[in-house]
């Protein structure tokens, strides 16, 4: 076993609302805007084979106590941004200061996406208050919780996400792709129902932001074999303002 324990300062992403983000209208700071820093141990195997995405690599480990998950699980996905070396052609992780900048942008995207999902549930809850419960189930969906983590000694920097275990919490499903707002077709009724709900979410987001933003590329795991609960891991949102509030007429933010 090559597992190591690294003492880190963790900066959990603070919950927010869409109106709160619009109201502050300033650049996001994953450290200053966190939900209170905390010190704990990050335990993982640095020699394990990482999973590579388009610009992030992922390892898996756990924290000395659960912090960023709604459950009692301390398991986390450990992410860092990487680039290809022009000299060797190998994948290398960025230096610590660059990691903070790039990972903070990733966290900010999840921050905005969570706020956009909040718009939907505010709309639903208001309707329920006025008209009562609907005669059909409403799926409960959210994005993964996350945090910036900085090692106290080396200053190595990571983005930590709560780990969604497909063996326990359901298979990974891509509901809506990034090339079209049309959902994928499903033979499974529950998956088709969730996809339809996500289309509804896009409509609410688009209308409530007056055509400025909506989330796409919905992907995630179903916590239940029926309709109720899904944790979303990936996506993008189309946005006519940059995430710091400045005008941008052609902005697609991916995470």
Short mmCIF file of C-alpha atoms in Angstrom, two decimals:
data_model
loop_
_atom_site.label_atom_id
_atom_site.label_comp_id
_atom_site.label_asym_id
_atom_site.label_seq_id
_atom_site.Cartn_x
_atom_site.Cartn_y
_atom_site.Cartn_z
CA UNK A 1 0.00 0.00 0.00
CA UNK A 2 1.32 3.43 -0.98
CA UNK A 3 -1.36 5.41 0.80
CA UNK A 4 -0.31 8.71 2.32
CA UNK A 5 -2.01 11.12 4.71
CA UNK A 6 -1.70 14.81 3.90
CA UNK A 7 -2.80 17.53 6.28
CA UNK A 8 -4.82 20.04 4.28
CA UNK A 9 -6.80 23.18 4.77
CA UNK A 10 -10.17 22.60 3.15
CA UNK A 11 -12.28 25.44 1.75
CA UNK A 12 -15.79 24.01 1.22
CA UNK A 13 -17.86 25.83 -1.38
CA UNK A 14 -20.53 27.88 0.36
CA UNK A 15 -24.17 27.43 -0.69
CA UNK A 16 -25.62 30.38 -2.54
CA UNK A 17 -28.60 31.57 -4.55
CA UNK A 18 -28.83 32.99 -8.04
CA UNK A 19 -29.94 36.38 -6.73
CA UNK A 20 -27.04 36.32 -4.28
CA UNK A 21 -24.51 35.73 -7.07
CA UNK A 22 -26.01 38.44 -9.24
CA UNK A 23 -26.11 40.82 -6.27
CA UNK A 24 -22.44 40.46 -5.36
CA UNK A 25 -21.26 41.02 -8.99
CA UNK A 26 -17.58 40.45 -8.31
CA UNK A 27 -14.95 37.82 -9.16
CA UNK A 28 -15.27 34.55 -7.27
CA UNK A 29 -12.58 33.60 -4.74
CA UNK A 30 -12.71 29.94 -3.69
CA UNK A 31 -10.78 30.73 -0.50
CA UNK A 32 -12.43 33.97 0.62
CA UNK A 33 -15.92 32.84 -0.45
CA UNK A 34 -15.76 29.41 1.21
CA UNK A 35 -18.09 28.05 3.87
CA UNK A 36 -15.44 28.34 6.58
CA UNK A 37 -11.98 26.72 6.28
CA UNK A 38 -11.25 23.53 8.17
CA UNK A 39 -8.13 21.41 8.72
CA UNK A 40 -8.18 17.66 8.17
CA UNK A 41 -6.28 14.77 6.62
CA UNK A 42 -6.57 13.79 2.96
CA UNK A 43 -5.76 10.09 2.56
CA UNK A 44 -5.00 8.65 -0.89
CA UNK A 45 -2.49 6.74 -3.02
CA UNK A 46 -0.53 9.22 -5.17
CA UNK A 47 0.87 6.33 -7.24
CA UNK A 48 -2.53 5.00 -8.28
CA UNK A 49 -3.38 5.24 -11.97
CA UNK A 50 -5.38 8.46 -12.44
CA UNK A 51 -8.40 8.91 -14.69
CA UNK A 52 -7.84 11.67 -17.24
CA UNK A 53 -10.47 14.00 -18.63
CA UNK A 54 -10.03 16.75 -21.18
CA UNK A 55 -8.08 18.96 -18.77
CA UNK A 56 -8.38 17.41 -15.29
CA UNK A 57 -7.08 14.19 -13.79
CA UNK A 58 -8.77 12.37 -10.94
CA UNK A 59 -7.61 10.13 -8.12
CA UNK A 60 -9.76 8.69 -5.36
CA UNK A 61 -9.33 8.81 -1.61
CA UNK A 62 -11.06 9.87 1.56
CA UNK A 63 -10.98 12.51 4.26
CA UNK A 64 -10.33 11.94 7.95
CA UNK A 65 -13.95 12.94 8.55
CA UNK A 66 -16.92 13.65 6.26
CA UNK A 67 -17.17 17.32 5.38
CA UNK A 68 -18.45 17.92 1.84
CA UNK A 69 -21.09 15.21 1.55
CA UNK A 70 -24.68 15.07 2.79
CA UNK A 71 -24.04 11.49 3.88
CA UNK A 72 -21.63 10.01 6.41
CA UNK A 73 -19.21 9.05 3.62
CA UNK A 74 -15.76 10.61 3.65
CA UNK A 75 -14.84 9.33 0.17
CA UNK A 76 -13.76 11.99 -2.32
CA UNK A 77 -12.67 12.40 -5.90
CA UNK A 78 -9.36 14.32 -5.99
CA UNK A 79 -8.89 16.49 -9.08
CA UNK A 80 -6.06 18.57 -10.52
CA UNK A 81 -5.68 20.35 -13.85
CA UNK A 82 -3.05 19.10 -16.27
CA UNK A 83 -1.36 20.08 -19.53
CA UNK A 84 0.75 18.30 -22.14
CA UNK A 85 4.46 19.08 -22.02
CA UNK A 86 5.68 20.48 -25.31
CA UNK A 87 9.11 18.92 -24.77
CA UNK A 88 8.21 15.39 -23.67
CA UNK A 89 4.57 15.04 -24.68
CA UNK A 90 3.72 13.78 -21.19
CA UNK A 91 0.88 14.97 -19.01
CA UNK A 92 1.97 17.25 -16.21
CA UNK A 93 -0.01 18.99 -13.48
CA UNK A 94 0.15 22.77 -13.24
CA UNK A 95 2.04 24.55 -10.49
CA UNK A 96 0.15 25.31 -7.28
CA UNK A 97 -0.73 28.93 -8.04
CA UNK A 98 -2.06 27.98 -11.48
CA UNK A 99 -4.04 25.13 -9.89
CA UNK A 100 -5.72 27.61 -7.55
CA UNK A 101 -6.72 29.81 -10.48
CA UNK A 102 -7.97 27.01 -12.72
CA UNK A 103 -9.69 24.97 -10.00
CA UNK A 104 -11.34 28.10 -8.59
CA UNK A 105 -12.87 28.66 -12.03
CA UNK A 106 -14.16 25.07 -11.99
CA UNK A 107 -15.65 25.53 -8.54
CA UNK A 108 -17.23 28.80 -9.63
CA UNK A 109 -18.94 27.04 -12.53
CA UNK A 110 -20.46 24.50 -10.14
CA UNK A 111 -21.41 27.42 -7.89
CA UNK A 112 -23.42 29.02 -10.70
CA UNK A 113 -24.89 25.72 -11.87
CA UNK A 114 -26.15 24.95 -8.37
CA UNK A 115 -27.69 28.42 -8.18
CA UNK A 116 -29.43 27.89 -11.53
CA UNK A 117 -30.90 24.63 -10.24
CA UNK A 118 -32.05 26.58 -7.19
CA UNK A 119 -34.11 28.81 -9.49
CA UNK A 120 -36.02 25.74 -10.65
CA UNK A 121 -36.85 24.46 -7.18
CA UNK A 122 -37.84 27.92 -6.00
CA UNK A 123 -40.27 28.06 -8.92
CA UNK A 124 -41.63 24.60 -8.07
CA UNK A 125 -41.97 25.32 -4.36
CA UNK A 126 -43.80 28.59 -5.03
CA UNK A 127 -46.25 26.76 -7.28
CA UNK A 128 -46.80 24.06 -4.64
CA UNK A 129 -47.45 26.72 -2.00
CA UNK A 130 -50.10 28.32 -4.19
CA UNK A 131 -51.69 25.22 -5.74
CA UNK A 132 -50.74 22.23 -3.61
CA UNK A 133 -48.69 19.12 -4.34
CA UNK A 134 -48.76 17.83 -7.95
CA UNK A 135 -50.13 14.35 -8.72
CA UNK A 136 -46.70 13.19 -9.96
CA UNK A 137 -43.24 12.87 -8.36
CA UNK A 138 -40.74 15.72 -8.65
CA UNK A 139 -37.14 14.49 -9.03
CA UNK A 140 -34.66 15.93 -6.56
CA UNK A 141 -31.45 16.87 -8.33
CA UNK A 142 -28.31 18.71 -7.30
CA UNK A 143 -24.69 19.04 -8.34
CA UNK A 144 -21.90 17.39 -6.38
CA UNK A 145 -20.60 19.27 -3.39
CA UNK A 146 -16.97 20.30 -3.61
CA UNK A 147 -14.10 22.14 -1.96
CA UNK A 148 -10.67 23.55 -2.68
CA UNK A 149 -7.96 21.80 -0.65
CA UNK A 150 -4.40 23.04 -0.08
CA UNK A 151 -1.73 20.89 1.58
CA UNK A 152 -0.34 22.67 4.62
CA UNK A 153 3.32 21.79 3.91
CA UNK A 154 3.80 21.43 0.13
CA UNK A 155 0.93 23.80 -0.82
CA UNK A 156 -0.20 21.22 -3.39
CA UNK A 157 -3.70 22.20 -4.47
CA UNK A 158 -6.70 20.01 -5.30
CA UNK A 159 -10.39 20.23 -5.98
CA UNK A 160 -12.27 17.65 -3.93
CA UNK A 161 -15.72 16.38 -4.91
CA UNK A 162 -17.97 14.03 -3.01
CA UNK A 163 -17.55 10.61 -4.57
CA UNK A 164 -20.56 9.12 -6.29
CA UNK A 165 -20.19 5.35 -6.16
CA UNK A 166 -21.96 3.82 -9.16
CA UNK A 167 -22.01 0.42 -7.47
CA UNK A 168 -24.06 1.87 -4.63
CA UNK A 169 -25.83 4.90 -6.04
CA UNK A 170 -26.68 3.87 -9.57
CA UNK A 171 -25.12 3.84 -13.01
CA UNK A 172 -23.82 6.99 -14.68
CA UNK A 173 -26.39 8.35 -17.14
CA UNK A 174 -26.05 11.09 -19.75
CA UNK A 175 -29.48 12.70 -20.01
CA UNK A 176 -28.87 15.64 -22.37
CA UNK A 177 -25.78 16.02 -24.56
CA UNK A 178 -23.69 19.11 -25.21
CA UNK A 179 -24.54 19.30 -28.92
CA UNK A 180 -28.30 19.61 -28.56
CA UNK A 181 -30.93 20.49 -25.98
CA UNK A 182 -32.93 17.44 -27.05
CA UNK A 183 -32.67 14.69 -24.41
CA UNK A 184 -31.48 11.21 -25.24
CA UNK A 185 -34.10 8.52 -25.75
CA UNK A 186 -34.49 5.95 -22.99
CA UNK A 187 -36.29 2.63 -22.82
CA UNK A 188 -36.26 2.88 -19.04
CA UNK A 189 -39.29 4.88 -17.89
CA UNK A 190 -37.56 6.34 -14.82
CA UNK A 191 -34.58 7.61 -16.84
CA UNK A 192 -36.90 9.07 -19.48
CA UNK A 193 -38.88 10.82 -16.74
CA UNK A 194 -35.73 12.36 -15.28
CA UNK A 195 -34.61 13.50 -18.73
CA UNK A 196 -37.98 15.17 -19.26
CA UNK A 197 -37.66 16.91 -15.92
CA UNK A 198 -34.23 18.25 -16.90
CA UNK A 199 -35.73 19.70 -20.09
CA UNK A 200 -38.28 21.44 -17.87
CA UNK A 201 -35.38 22.76 -15.75
CA UNK A 202 -33.74 24.26 -18.83
CA UNK A 203 -36.96 26.04 -19.78
CA UNK A 204 -37.40 27.50 -16.30
CA UNK A 205 -33.76 28.65 -16.17
CA UNK A 206 -33.97 30.25 -19.61
CA UNK A 207 -37.23 32.06 -18.84
CA UNK A 208 -36.30 33.14 -15.31
CA UNK A 209 -32.96 34.58 -16.48
CA UNK A 210 -34.72 36.30 -19.41
CA UNK A 211 -32.84 34.21 -21.92
CA UNK A 212 -29.42 34.71 -20.37
CA UNK A 213 -28.55 31.24 -19.09
CA UNK A 214 -29.45 27.59 -18.87
CA UNK A 215 -27.60 24.39 -17.95
CA UNK A 216 -26.93 21.70 -20.54
CA UNK A 217 -25.03 18.42 -20.86
CA UNK A 218 -26.82 16.97 -17.83
CA UNK A 219 -25.07 13.83 -16.59
CA UNK A 220 -25.13 12.02 -13.28
CA UNK A 221 -26.12 9.07 -11.14
CA UNK A 222 -29.53 8.18 -9.78
CA UNK A 223 -29.55 7.57 -6.06
CA UNK A 224 -32.85 5.73 -6.44
CA UNK A 225 -34.02 3.16 -8.95
CA UNK A 226 -37.22 5.14 -9.26
CA UNK A 227 -37.62 8.87 -9.99
CA UNK A 228 -36.64 10.81 -6.93
CA UNK A 229 -32.94 11.65 -6.47
CA UNK A 230 -30.05 12.35 -8.84
CA UNK A 231 -26.61 13.81 -8.16
CA UNK A 232 -25.21 15.64 -11.20
CA UNK A 233 -21.50 15.62 -11.88
CA UNK A 234 -20.97 17.36 -15.21
CA UNK A 235 -22.50 19.97 -17.44
CA UNK A 236 -22.19 23.33 -19.04
CA UNK A 237 -24.31 26.41 -19.11
CA UNK A 238 -24.84 28.81 -21.96
CA UNK A 239 -24.44 32.32 -20.67
CA UNK A 240 -24.60 35.84 -22.12
CA UNK A 241 -22.68 37.24 -19.16
CA UNK A 242 -19.38 35.92 -17.92
CA UNK A 243 -19.43 34.39 -14.45
CA UNK A 244 -17.96 37.56 -12.92
CA UNK A 245 -20.80 39.66 -14.33
CA UNK A 246 -19.01 41.26 -17.30
CA UNK A 247 -20.67 41.16 -20.76
CA UNK A 248 -19.87 38.19 -22.96
CA UNK A 249 -22.15 37.48 -25.90
CA UNK A 250 -20.78 34.04 -26.72
CA UNK A 251 -19.85 32.26 -23.54
CA UNK A 252 -20.26 28.53 -22.90
CA UNK A 253 -18.89 27.50 -19.54
CA UNK A 254 -18.01 23.82 -19.20
CA UNK A 255 -17.23 21.81 -16.05
#
